[in-house]
Amino acid sequence: QLGLSTSKSVVTPEMIVFGQDTKIISISVGLDHSLVLNQKGQVLGFGDNYLGQLTIQQHVSYLPILIPSLIDKQIVLIQGFG
């Protein structure tokens, strides 16, 4: 659940692109998904969504995507688990 455009295993660090001038202030990981909070208070997620963790239509998101249920909220803290 690396936020890259593939499901392949990666053994060396790779940069995840979130957009120009995007500052990441917090990262939280679950068992099969990850959440990222940016300086605008937006939450992006990627990884497994089989249980609705990311609240998106797809079962998996290989790239970071804005969490639809949180778009109109000002988030200050994130926590993933399970």
mmCIF file of N, CA, C and O in Angstrom:
data_model
loop_
_atom_site.group_PDB
_atom_site.id
_atom_site.type_symbol
_atom_site.label_atom_id
_atom_site.label_comp_id
_atom_site.label_asym_id
_atom_site.label_seq_id
_atom_site.Cartn_x
_atom_site.Cartn_y
_atom_site.Cartn_z
ATOM 1 N N GLN A 1 0.847 -1.168 0.000
ATOM 2 C CA GLN A 1 0.000 0.000 0.000
ATOM 3 C C GLN A 1 0.893 1.231 0.000
ATOM 4 O O GLN A 1 0.913 2.014 0.933
ATOM 5 N N LEU A 2 1.655 1.366 -1.070
ATOM 6 C CA LEU A 2 2.739 2.344 -1.096
ATOM 7 C C LEU A 2 2.386 3.682 -1.724
ATOM 8 O O LEU A 2 3.162 4.612 -1.660
ATOM 9 N N GLY A 3 1.245 3.794 -2.367
ATOM 10 C CA GLY A 3 0.907 5.045 -3.022
ATOM 11 C C GLY A 3 1.586 5.222 -4.363
ATOM 12 O O GLY A 3 1.626 6.314 -4.916
ATOM 13 N N LEU A 4 2.125 4.132 -4.883
ATOM 14 C CA LEU A 4 2.737 4.150 -6.209
ATOM 15 C C LEU A 4 1.697 3.676 -7.215
ATOM 16 O O LEU A 4 0.611 3.241 -6.842
ATOM 17 N N SER A 5 1.986 3.716 -8.473
ATOM 18 C CA SER A 5 0.992 3.357 -9.493
ATOM 19 C C SER A 5 0.969 1.866 -9.810
ATOM 20 O O SER A 5 0.501 1.467 -10.867
ATOM 21 N N THR A 6 1.434 1.030 -8.895
ATOM 22 C CA THR A 6 1.528 -0.393 -9.151
ATOM 23 C C THR A 6 1.261 -1.186 -7.871
ATOM 24 O O THR A 6 1.350 -0.650 -6.775
ATOM 25 N N SER A 7 0.957 -2.455 -8.052
ATOM 26 C CA SER A 7 0.784 -3.335 -6.893
ATOM 27 C C SER A 7 2.023 -4.198 -6.661
ATOM 28 O O SER A 7 2.025 -5.045 -5.782
ATOM 29 N N LYS A 8 3.069 -3.970 -7.458
ATOM 30 C CA LYS A 8 4.299 -4.747 -7.310
ATOM 31 C C LYS A 8 5.006 -4.419 -5.997
ATOM 32 O O LYS A 8 4.909 -3.317 -5.485
ATOM 33 N N SER A 9 5.731 -5.402 -5.472
ATOM 34 C CA SER A 9 6.555 -5.179 -4.286
ATOM 35 C C SER A 9 7.724 -4.279 -4.636
ATOM 36 O O SER A 9 8.298 -4.375 -5.721
ATOM 37 N N VAL A 10 8.095 -3.421 -3.711
ATOM 38 C CA VAL A 10 9.208 -2.498 -3.898
ATOM 39 C C VAL A 10 10.143 -2.658 -2.710
ATOM 40 O O VAL A 10 9.694 -2.640 -1.567
ATOM 41 N N VAL A 11 11.432 -2.816 -2.974
ATOM 42 C CA VAL A 11 12.384 -3.045 -1.888
ATOM 43 C C VAL A 11 13.271 -1.840 -1.604
ATOM 44 O O VAL A 11 14.049 -1.855 -0.662
ATOM 45 N N THR A 12 13.175 -0.793 -2.414
ATOM 46 C CA THR A 12 13.933 0.428 -2.171
ATOM 47 C C THR A 12 12.957 1.597 -2.040
ATOM 48 O O THR A 12 11.888 1.590 -2.656
ATOM 49 N N PRO A 13 13.289 2.589 -1.256
ATOM 50 C CA PRO A 13 12.389 3.739 -1.081
ATOM 51 C C PRO A 13 12.125 4.466 -2.399
ATOM 52 O O PRO A 13 13.018 4.611 -3.228
ATOM 53 N N GLU A 14 10.890 4.899 -2.579
ATOM 54 C CA GLU A 14 10.509 5.692 -3.746
ATOM 55 C C GLU A 14 9.656 6.855 -3.287
ATOM 56 O O GLU A 14 8.899 6.739 -2.319
ATOM 57 N N MET A 15 9.787 7.985 -3.974
ATOM 58 C CA MET A 15 9.019 9.164 -3.610
ATOM 59 C C MET A 15 7.581 9.041 -4.120
ATOM 60 O O MET A 15 7.340 8.606 -5.230
ATOM 61 N N ILE A 16 6.647 9.435 -3.266
ATOM 62 C CA ILE A 16 5.242 9.490 -3.652
ATOM 63 C C ILE A 16 4.937 10.936 -4.006
ATOM 64 O O ILE A 16 5.217 11.847 -3.228
ATOM 65 N N VAL A 17 4.351 11.168 -5.172
ATOM 66 C CA VAL A 17 4.050 12.514 -5.623
ATOM 67 C C VAL A 17 2.630 12.885 -5.207
ATOM 68 O O VAL A 17 1.675 12.199 -5.549
ATOM 69 N N PHE A 18 2.497 13.969 -4.458
ATOM 70 C CA PHE A 18 1.201 14.442 -3.994
ATOM 71 C C PHE A 18 0.769 15.720 -4.688
ATOM 72 O O PHE A 18 -0.312 16.216 -4.456
ATOM 73 N N GLY A 19 1.602 16.288 -5.495
ATOM 74 C CA GLY A 19 1.281 17.531 -6.192
ATOM 75 C C GLY A 19 2.260 18.624 -5.812
ATOM 76 O O GLY A 19 2.861 18.607 -4.743
ATOM 77 N N GLN A 20 2.373 19.574 -6.715
ATOM 78 C CA GLN A 20 3.295 20.684 -6.510
ATOM 79 C C GLN A 20 2.862 21.515 -5.309
ATOM 80 O O GLN A 20 1.689 21.784 -5.111
ATOM 81 N N ASP A 21 3.803 21.924 -4.500
ATOM 82 C CA ASP A 21 3.561 22.763 -3.321
ATOM 83 C C ASP A 21 2.665 22.112 -2.275
ATOM 84 O O ASP A 21 2.029 22.805 -1.485
ATOM 85 N N THR A 22 2.576 20.788 -2.264
ATOM 86 C CA THR A 22 1.798 20.093 -1.252
ATOM 87 C C THR A 22 2.727 19.685 -0.114
ATOM 88 O O THR A 22 3.711 18.989 -0.332
ATOM 89 N N LYS A 23 2.396 20.137 1.082
ATOM 90 C CA LYS A 23 3.194 19.796 2.256
ATOM 91 C C LYS A 23 2.432 18.756 3.070
ATOM 92 O O LYS A 23 1.293 18.971 3.468
ATOM 93 N N ILE A 24 3.057 17.611 3.293
ATOM 94 C CA ILE A 24 2.460 16.535 4.083
ATOM 95 C C ILE A 24 2.823 16.772 5.547
ATOM 96 O O ILE A 24 3.993 16.930 5.894
ATOM 97 N N ILE A 25 1.803 16.781 6.418
ATOM 98 C CA ILE A 25 2.080 17.037 7.831
ATOM 99 C C ILE A 25 1.891 15.809 8.705
ATOM 100 O O ILE A 25 2.357 15.784 9.841
ATOM 101 N N SER A 26 1.209 14.776 8.188
ATOM 102 C CA SER A 26 1.015 13.573 8.982
ATOM 103 C C SER A 26 0.743 12.380 8.077
ATOM 104 O O SER A 26 0.093 12.516 7.047
ATOM 105 N N ILE A 27 1.245 11.234 8.480
ATOM 106 C CA ILE A 27 1.025 9.977 7.766
ATOM 107 C C ILE A 27 0.567 8.945 8.790
ATOM 108 O O ILE A 27 1.118 8.860 9.889
ATOM 109 N N SER A 28 -0.445 8.169 8.426
ATOM 110 C CA SER A 28 -0.926 7.117 9.305
ATOM 111 C C SER A 28 -1.195 5.880 8.455
ATOM 112 O O SER A 28 -1.744 5.983 7.366
ATOM 113 N N VAL A 29 -0.800 4.728 8.957
ATOM 114 C CA VAL A 29 -0.957 3.508 8.176
ATOM 115 C C VAL A 29 -1.829 2.496 8.897
ATOM 116 O O VAL A 29 -1.791 2.374 10.118
ATOM 117 N N GLY A 30 -2.624 1.819 8.116
ATOM 118 C CA GLY A 30 -3.395 0.693 8.613
ATOM 119 C C GLY A 30 -2.732 -0.581 8.127
ATOM 120 O O GLY A 30 -1.623 -0.550 7.591
ATOM 121 N N LEU A 31 -3.402 -1.690 8.283
ATOM 122 C CA LEU A 31 -2.846 -2.970 7.856
ATOM 123 C C LEU A 31 -2.621 -3.001 6.349
ATOM 124 O O LEU A 31 -1.568 -3.427 5.890
ATOM 125 N N ASP A 32 -3.595 -2.537 5.581
ATOM 126 C CA ASP A 32 -3.506 -2.588 4.121
ATOM 127 C C ASP A 32 -3.836 -1.267 3.439
ATOM 128 O O ASP A 32 -4.153 -1.238 2.259
ATOM 129 N N HIS A 33 -3.830 -0.170 4.174
ATOM 130 C CA HIS A 33 -4.096 1.133 3.577
ATOM 131 C C HIS A 33 -3.307 2.200 4.330
ATOM 132 O O HIS A 33 -2.836 1.962 5.441
ATOM 133 N N SER A 34 -3.156 3.347 3.709
ATOM 134 C CA SER A 34 -2.435 4.458 4.320
ATOM 135 C C SER A 34 -3.246 5.736 4.164
ATOM 136 O O SER A 34 -3.986 5.900 3.194
ATOM 137 N N LEU A 35 -3.094 6.643 5.124
ATOM 138 C CA LEU A 35 -3.739 7.952 5.099
ATOM 139 C C LEU A 35 -2.671 9.022 5.221
ATOM 140 O O LEU A 35 -1.686 8.845 5.946
ATOM 141 N N VAL A 36 -2.884 10.135 4.520
ATOM 142 C CA VAL A 36 -1.941 11.246 4.541
ATOM 143 C C VAL A 36 -2.736 12.525 4.749
ATOM 144 O O VAL A 36 -3.770 12.727 4.114
ATOM 145 N N LEU A 37 -2.267 13.385 5.631
ATOM 146 C CA LEU A 37 -2.891 14.675 5.892
ATOM 147 C C LEU A 37 -1.978 15.763 5.353
ATOM 148 O O LEU A 37 -0.795 15.790 5.678
ATOM 149 N N ASN A 38 -2.529 16.652 4.521
ATOM 150 C CA ASN A 38 -1.707 17.738 3.993
ATOM 151 C C ASN A 38 -1.985 19.039 4.749
ATOM 152 O O ASN A 38 -2.855 19.098 5.620
ATOM 153 N N GLN A 39 -1.214 20.071 4.423
ATOM 154 C CA GLN A 39 -1.295 21.337 5.145
ATOM 155 C C GLN A 39 -2.630 22.045 4.958
ATOM 156 O O GLN A 39 -2.975 22.943 5.737
ATOM 157 N N LYS A 40 -3.426 21.651 3.981
ATOM 158 C CA LYS A 40 -4.742 22.253 3.750
ATOM 159 C C LYS A 40 -5.834 21.571 4.569
ATOM 160 O O LYS A 40 -6.989 21.927 4.485
ATOM 161 N N GLY A 41 -5.460 20.545 5.345
ATOM 162 C CA GLY A 41 -6.440 19.806 6.126
ATOM 163 C C GLY A 41 -7.160 18.746 5.313
ATOM 164 O O GLY A 41 -8.183 18.224 5.737
ATOM 165 N N GLN A 42 -6.617 18.401 4.148
ATOM 166 C CA GLN A 42 -7.205 17.373 3.288
ATOM 167 C C GLN A 42 -6.577 16.026 3.607
ATOM 168 O O GLN A 42 -5.376 15.930 3.852
ATOM 169 N N VAL A 43 -7.397 14.982 3.577
ATOM 170 C CA VAL A 43 -6.915 13.633 3.820
ATOM 171 C C VAL A 43 -6.913 12.862 2.506
ATOM 172 O O VAL A 43 -7.925 12.816 1.799
ATOM 173 N N LEU A 44 -5.773 12.284 2.179
ATOM 174 C CA LEU A 44 -5.641 11.430 1.012
ATOM 175 C C LEU A 44 -5.406 10.012 1.500
ATOM 176 O O LEU A 44 -4.768 9.801 2.534
ATOM 177 N N GLY A 45 -5.902 9.045 0.761
ATOM 178 C CA GLY A 45 -5.717 7.656 1.128
ATOM 179 C C GLY A 45 -5.326 6.818 -0.060
ATOM 180 O O GLY A 45 -5.568 7.190 -1.205
ATOM 181 N N PHE A 46 -4.711 5.695 0.217
ATOM 182 C CA PHE A 46 -4.376 4.743 -0.834
ATOM 183 C C PHE A 46 -4.230 3.371 -0.217
ATOM 184 O O PHE A 46 -3.996 3.221 0.974
ATOM 185 N N GLY A 47 -4.433 2.349 -1.046
ATOM 186 C CA GLY A 47 -4.327 0.975 -0.583
ATOM 187 C C GLY A 47 -5.653 0.251 -0.678
ATOM 188 O O GLY A 47 -6.512 0.573 -1.497
ATOM 189 N N ASP A 48 -5.835 -0.712 0.203
ATOM 190 C CA ASP A 48 -7.006 -1.583 0.224
ATOM 191 C C ASP A 48 -8.248 -0.824 0.671
ATOM 192 O O ASP A 48 -8.222 -0.064 1.631
ATOM 193 N N ASN A 49 -9.348 -1.033 -0.029
ATOM 194 C CA ASN A 49 -10.625 -0.422 0.326
ATOM 195 C C ASN A 49 -11.728 -1.477 0.400
ATOM 196 O O ASN A 49 -12.901 -1.155 0.324
ATOM 197 N N TYR A 50 -11.388 -2.743 0.548
ATOM 198 C CA TYR A 50 -12.383 -3.823 0.531
ATOM 199 C C TYR A 50 -13.417 -3.695 1.649
ATOM 200 O O TYR A 50 -14.530 -4.157 1.517
ATOM 201 N N LEU A 51 -13.043 -3.063 2.745
ATOM 202 C CA LEU A 51 -13.991 -2.863 3.846
ATOM 203 C C LEU A 51 -14.476 -1.418 3.922
ATOM 204 O O LEU A 51 -15.045 -1.008 4.919
ATOM 205 N N GLY A 52 -14.221 -0.635 2.866
ATOM 206 C CA GLY A 52 -14.677 0.748 2.827
ATOM 207 C C GLY A 52 -13.788 1.723 3.581
ATOM 208 O O GLY A 52 -14.202 2.842 3.876
ATOM 209 N N GLN A 53 -12.548 1.340 3.863
ATOM 210 C CA GLN A 53 -11.643 2.185 4.629
ATOM 211 C C GLN A 53 -11.449 3.561 4.001
ATOM 212 O O GLN A 53 -11.289 4.555 4.702
ATOM 213 N N LEU A 54 -11.429 3.610 2.672
ATOM 214 C CA LEU A 54 -11.146 4.862 1.971
ATOM 215 C C LEU A 54 -12.407 5.582 1.512
ATOM 216 O O LEU A 54 -12.328 6.682 0.985
ATOM 217 N N THR A 55 -13.544 4.982 1.712
ATOM 218 C CA THR A 55 -14.858 5.521 1.309
ATOM 219 C C THR A 55 -14.897 5.913 -0.167
ATOM 220 O O THR A 55 -15.442 6.941 -0.533
ATOM 221 N N ILE A 56 -14.301 5.063 -1.013
ATOM 222 C CA ILE A 56 -14.322 5.288 -2.464
ATOM 223 C C ILE A 56 -15.013 4.106 -3.137
ATOM 224 O O ILE A 56 -15.282 3.099 -2.501
ATOM 225 N N GLN A 57 -15.293 4.230 -4.435
ATOM 226 C CA GLN A 57 -15.991 3.183 -5.178
ATOM 227 C C GLN A 57 -15.104 1.971 -5.476
ATOM 228 O O GLN A 57 -15.561 0.847 -5.447
ATOM 229 N N GLN A 58 -13.832 2.206 -5.790
ATOM 230 C CA GLN A 58 -12.927 1.126 -6.155
ATOM 231 C C GLN A 58 -12.559 0.285 -4.935
ATOM 232 O O GLN A 58 -12.594 0.763 -3.814
ATOM 233 N N HIS A 59 -12.165 -0.963 -5.182
ATOM 234 C CA HIS A 59 -11.717 -1.838 -4.097
ATOM 235 C C HIS A 59 -10.285 -1.549 -3.673
ATOM 236 O O HIS A 59 -9.886 -1.881 -2.561
ATOM 237 N N VAL A 60 -9.507 -0.920 -4.568
ATOM 238 C CA VAL A 60 -8.112 -0.593 -4.288
ATOM 239 C C VAL A 60 -7.780 0.723 -4.970
ATOM 240 O O VAL A 60 -8.234 0.990 -6.072
ATOM 241 N N SER A 61 -6.976 1.541 -4.325
ATOM 242 C CA SER A 61 -6.433 2.743 -4.951
ATOM 243 C C SER A 61 -4.922 2.677 -4.827
ATOM 244 O O SER A 61 -4.385 2.733 -3.721
ATOM 245 N N TYR A 62 -4.248 2.528 -5.960
ATOM 246 C CA TYR A 62 -2.787 2.443 -5.941
ATOM 247 C C TYR A 62 -2.143 3.813 -5.802
ATOM 248 O O TYR A 62 -0.992 3.922 -5.396
ATOM 249 N N LEU A 63 -2.875 4.866 -6.148
ATOM 250 C CA LEU A 63 -2.366 6.228 -6.040
ATOM 251 C C LEU A 63 -3.152 6.985 -4.983
ATOM 252 O O LEU A 63 -4.322 6.685 -4.743
ATOM 253 N N PRO A 64 -2.546 7.982 -4.335
ATOM 254 C CA PRO A 64 -3.267 8.773 -3.341
ATOM 255 C C PRO A 64 -4.508 9.441 -3.953
ATOM 256 O O PRO A 64 -4.456 9.972 -5.056
ATOM 257 N N ILE A 65 -5.624 9.381 -3.227
ATOM 258 C CA ILE A 65 -6.877 9.971 -3.677
ATOM 259 C C ILE A 65 -7.513 10.696 -2.492
ATOM 260 O O ILE A 65 -7.420 10.235 -1.352
ATOM 261 N N LEU A 66 -8.125 11.852 -2.767
ATOM 262 C CA LEU A 66 -8.827 12.563 -1.699
ATOM 263 C C LEU A 66 -9.939 11.688 -1.149
ATOM 264 O O LEU A 66 -10.692 11.088 -1.910
ATOM 265 N N ILE A 67 -10.062 11.620 0.155
ATOM 266 C CA ILE A 67 -11.123 10.836 0.786
ATOM 267 C C ILE A 67 -12.429 11.627 0.655
ATOM 268 O O ILE A 67 -12.576 12.702 1.250
ATOM 269 N N PRO A 68 -13.359 11.114 -0.160
ATOM 270 C CA PRO A 68 -14.574 11.873 -0.482
ATOM 271 C C PRO A 68 -15.392 12.302 0.730
ATOM 272 O O PRO A 68 -15.910 13.417 0.770
ATOM 273 N N SER A 69 -15.500 11.457 1.731
ATOM 274 C CA SER A 69 -16.334 11.781 2.890
ATOM 275 C C SER A 69 -15.730 12.872 3.772
ATOM 276 O O SER A 69 -16.394 13.379 4.677
ATOM 277 N N LEU A 70 -14.474 13.261 3.508
ATOM 278 C CA LEU A 70 -13.806 14.273 4.328
ATOM 279 C C LEU A 70 -13.474 15.550 3.572
ATOM 280 O O LEU A 70 -12.866 16.461 4.135
ATOM 281 N N ILE A 71 -13.894 15.648 2.301
ATOM 282 C CA ILE A 71 -13.515 16.791 1.467
ATOM 283 C C ILE A 71 -13.967 18.123 2.058
ATOM 284 O O ILE A 71 -13.236 19.098 2.037
ATOM 285 N N ASP A 72 -15.158 18.189 2.628
ATOM 286 C CA ASP A 72 -15.670 19.463 3.145
ATOM 287 C C ASP A 72 -15.375 19.673 4.627
ATOM 288 O O ASP A 72 -15.922 20.558 5.269
ATOM 289 N N LYS A 73 -14.465 18.884 5.183
ATOM 290 C CA LYS A 73 -14.099 18.973 6.596
ATOM 291 C C LYS A 73 -12.686 19.536 6.731
ATOM 292 O O LYS A 73 -11.855 19.369 5.854
ATOM 293 N N GLN A 74 -12.406 20.210 7.826
ATOM 294 C CA GLN A 74 -11.054 20.674 8.145
ATOM 295 C C GLN A 74 -10.450 19.697 9.147
ATOM 296 O O GLN A 74 -10.753 19.753 10.333
ATOM 297 N N ILE A 75 -9.623 18.785 8.667
ATOM 298 C CA ILE A 75 -9.045 17.727 9.497
ATOM 299 C C ILE A 75 -7.724 18.209 10.094
ATOM 300 O O ILE A 75 -6.914 18.813 9.400
ATOM 301 N N VAL A 76 -7.491 17.922 11.366
ATOM 302 C CA VAL A 76 -6.250 18.329 12.016
ATOM 303 C C VAL A 76 -5.414 17.144 12.486
ATOM 304 O O VAL A 76 -4.241 17.301 12.807
ATOM 305 N N LEU A 77 -6.014 15.935 12.544
ATOM 306 C CA LEU A 77 -5.302 14.757 13.017
ATOM 307 C C LEU A 77 -5.867 13.522 12.327
ATOM 308 O O LEU A 77 -7.085 13.432 12.124
ATOM 309 N N ILE A 78 -5.008 12.598 11.947
ATOM 310 C CA ILE A 78 -5.456 11.349 11.344
ATOM 311 C C ILE A 78 -4.887 10.183 12.117
ATOM 312 O O ILE A 78 -3.814 10.274 12.720
ATOM 313 N N GLN A 79 -5.600 9.051 12.088
ATOM 314 C CA GLN A 79 -5.124 7.830 12.742
ATOM 315 C C GLN A 79 -5.706 6.640 11.989
ATOM 316 O O GLN A 79 -6.916 6.521 11.865
ATOM 317 N N GLY A 80 -4.857 5.788 11.463
ATOM 318 C CA GLY A 80 -5.294 4.566 10.807
ATOM 319 C C GLY A 80 -4.992 3.387 11.705
ATOM 320 O O GLY A 80 -4.090 3.441 12.531
ATOM 321 N N PHE A 81 -5.740 2.333 11.545
ATOM 322 C CA PHE A 81 -5.477 1.127 12.335
ATOM 323 C C PHE A 81 -6.069 -0.070 11.628
ATOM 324 O O PHE A 81 -6.850 0.068 10.709
ATOM 325 N N GLY A 82 -5.685 -1.238 12.100
ATOM 326 C CA GLY A 82 -6.249 -2.490 11.605
ATOM 327 C C GLY A 82 -5.805 -2.925 10.305
ATOM 328 O O GLY A 82 -5.598 -2.605 9.302
#
